[in-house]
Amino acid sequence: MNMNDDMSGKESSATHGAYMTLRDMILTGELPAGQKLKIEQLRGLLKTGASPVREALSLLTSDMLVERIDQRGFRAAPANKANFEEILELRCTLEDLALRKSIAAATPQWEEQLILTHHRMRKSVGQDIKVFEEAHKTFHMALLANSGSPMLERYCAQLYDLNIRYRNLAAGGSKYQSRDIAAEHEEILEAAVQYNADLACTCLLKHYRLTGEYLAREMDA
Amino acid sequence: MNMNDDMSGKESSATHGAYMTLRDMILTGELPAGQKLKIEQLRGLLKTGASPVREALSLLTSDMLVERIDQRGFRAAPANKANFEEILELRCTLEDLALRKSIAAATPQWEEQLILTHHRMRKSVGQDIKVFEEAHKTFHMALLANSGSPMLERYCAQLYDLNIRYRNLAAGGSKYQSRDIAAEHEEILEAAVQYNADLACTCLLKHYRLTGEYLAREMDA
DNA sequence: AATCTCAAAAATATCGATATTAATTGACAT
DNA sequence: ATGTCAATTAATATCGATATTTTTGAGATT
């Protein structure tokens, strides 16, 4: 009759579930970069049919997390330093652009969202890492959310995820919190709320590049 | 036994065929913006099963040509002036970036590709419009092909296609050739081959914006 | 030893049928 | 007339079973 675990009852469909799970497994590195993704294997893992798996993989292609080779199945997107640096650089360029646009078009609602998402991020710092990660992304996306260009924001979100993936792949452990991340976020927030685009962007890019350098070092191993 | 029309025998699979056909139909406007894309209907049209159709639609989602609403099927991506202008602007930003990178890293091979693709584009001017369109895209992508950033190039290609779509949607007829397109292309080529990034980008963006303004006018109708 | 061939095994792609879910219709009450 | 709700219809999502294609590997040939 009914289906299994749909905890809070939002979107439920085998495809959507498979999509979310696979996405998470690739982002966390549970499915290693470059790995062949066999339908049967995943079918067993996700306890669903072949069609949803296949469709989920097709969807993950959009996110550049999965590669599809016609007639030869799917594989987790490969990862290497060059790709990582490409992502970092593109991300800096596009987020700089988006943040400037957001600030240029600043509205009270947007600012309030910044304050809120930042607050929630701070509150989530002790909790499960997944919760913090979610809040962290939400805050960063809120910074760009007023750019007036949905596609630009989409690209930024995509690059954000790809970057997170590298963080997970490189730093198995997560003791990378040597820097004062919280202070960096506050700097960005403050500059944004004061409509200081140059400063906000400087802080934002510094925030990304510092993490980037740390990860690049890890990846040499 | 064997399947139908695979002319030259490259990639053959029902999914790939459906993908190409649907893509073309959406780009040309044969499938109007916003239209519901029912599986059964397309299944008949493409003379194939439901699975390939479904998978092709999922793939087209990556290209932002199809929207997928969970549990509610697919539809051709909507089109409106705001979206068009967003695409145009993003495209100008990203292509400017990519062209500058390409020129900065110029190599003899890259230059020769420019010359070649430009030549082929000129040669294809009398032929079937599809042939010219193909050559035109190839030339423009060749300009960016040396950027060293595959993802950036991918975004540019995507935006290129979306722009073409609007050109097809807006200008049913194609008597928009009032400008001297050929001269514009030559200007761009010349500047690129001389490593004059500023000039090349100026010409390129002018090329796009002129077309953009023309189309924007058409769209007011 | 290296390479080639070809059949067996494995995996993907596709089909046809069914279960689920959303959209529509129309009777009934307001 | 208009709004509500249940029954009906239509469409999507999913399954299980094949057909196709790719990969593998044992044996034959140089």
PDB file of N, CA, C and O in Angstrom, chain B residues 15 17 39 43 74 109 180 201:
ATOM      1  N   THR B  15      17.638   6.961 -26.715  1.00  0.00           N
ATOM      2  CA  THR B  15      17.712   8.138 -25.858  1.00  0.00           C
ATOM      3  C   THR B  15      18.419   9.284 -26.562  1.00  0.00           C
ATOM      4  O   THR B  15      17.923  10.413 -26.591  1.00  0.00           O
ATOM      5  N   GLY B  17      18.921   9.804 -29.702  1.00  0.00           N
ATOM      6  CA  GLY B  17      18.119  10.303 -30.813  1.00  0.00           C
ATOM      7  C   GLY B  17      16.991  11.198 -30.329  1.00  0.00           C
ATOM      8  O   GLY B  17      16.783  12.298 -30.851  1.00  0.00           O
ATOM      9  N   ILE B  39       4.461  12.558 -22.091  1.00  0.00           N
ATOM     10  CA  ILE B  39       5.260  11.415 -22.505  1.00  0.00           C
ATOM     11  C   ILE B  39       4.591  10.672 -23.672  1.00  0.00           C
ATOM     12  O   ILE B  39       5.222  10.434 -24.701  1.00  0.00           O
ATOM     13  N   ARG B  43       6.132  10.139 -27.212  1.00  0.00           N
ATOM     14  CA  ARG B  43       6.408   8.752 -27.537  1.00  0.00           C
ATOM     15  C   ARG B  43       5.918   8.452 -28.955  1.00  0.00           C
ATOM     16  O   ARG B  43       6.585   7.784 -29.744  1.00  0.00           O
ATOM     17  N   PHE B  74       6.919  17.120 -17.383  1.00  0.00           N
ATOM     18  CA  PHE B  74       7.887  18.039 -17.961  1.00  0.00           C
ATOM     19  C   PHE B  74       7.192  19.131 -18.776  1.00  0.00           C
ATOM     20  O   PHE B  74       6.059  18.946 -19.213  1.00  0.00           O
ATOM     21  N   GLN B 109      47.959  26.610 -32.614  1.00  0.00           N
ATOM     22  CA  GLN B 109      46.858  25.694 -32.935  1.00  0.00           C
ATOM     23  C   GLN B 109      45.507  26.376 -32.774  1.00  0.00           C
ATOM     24  O   GLN B 109      44.607  26.204 -33.595  1.00  0.00           O
ATOM     25  N   ASP B 180      25.626  43.856 -41.514  1.00  0.00           N
ATOM     26  CA  ASP B 180      26.656  43.088 -42.208  1.00  0.00           C
ATOM     27  C   ASP B 180      27.339  42.145 -41.221  1.00  0.00           C
ATOM     28  O   ASP B 180      28.386  42.437 -40.660  1.00  0.00           O
ATOM     29  N   CYS B 201      36.964  41.792 -27.687  1.00  0.00           N
ATOM     30  CA  CYS B 201      35.799  41.722 -26.798  1.00  0.00           C
ATOM     31  C   CYS B 201      34.785  42.808 -27.138  1.00  0.00           C
ATOM     32  O   CYS B 201      33.577  42.568 -27.138  1.00  0.00           O
TER      33      CYS B 201
END
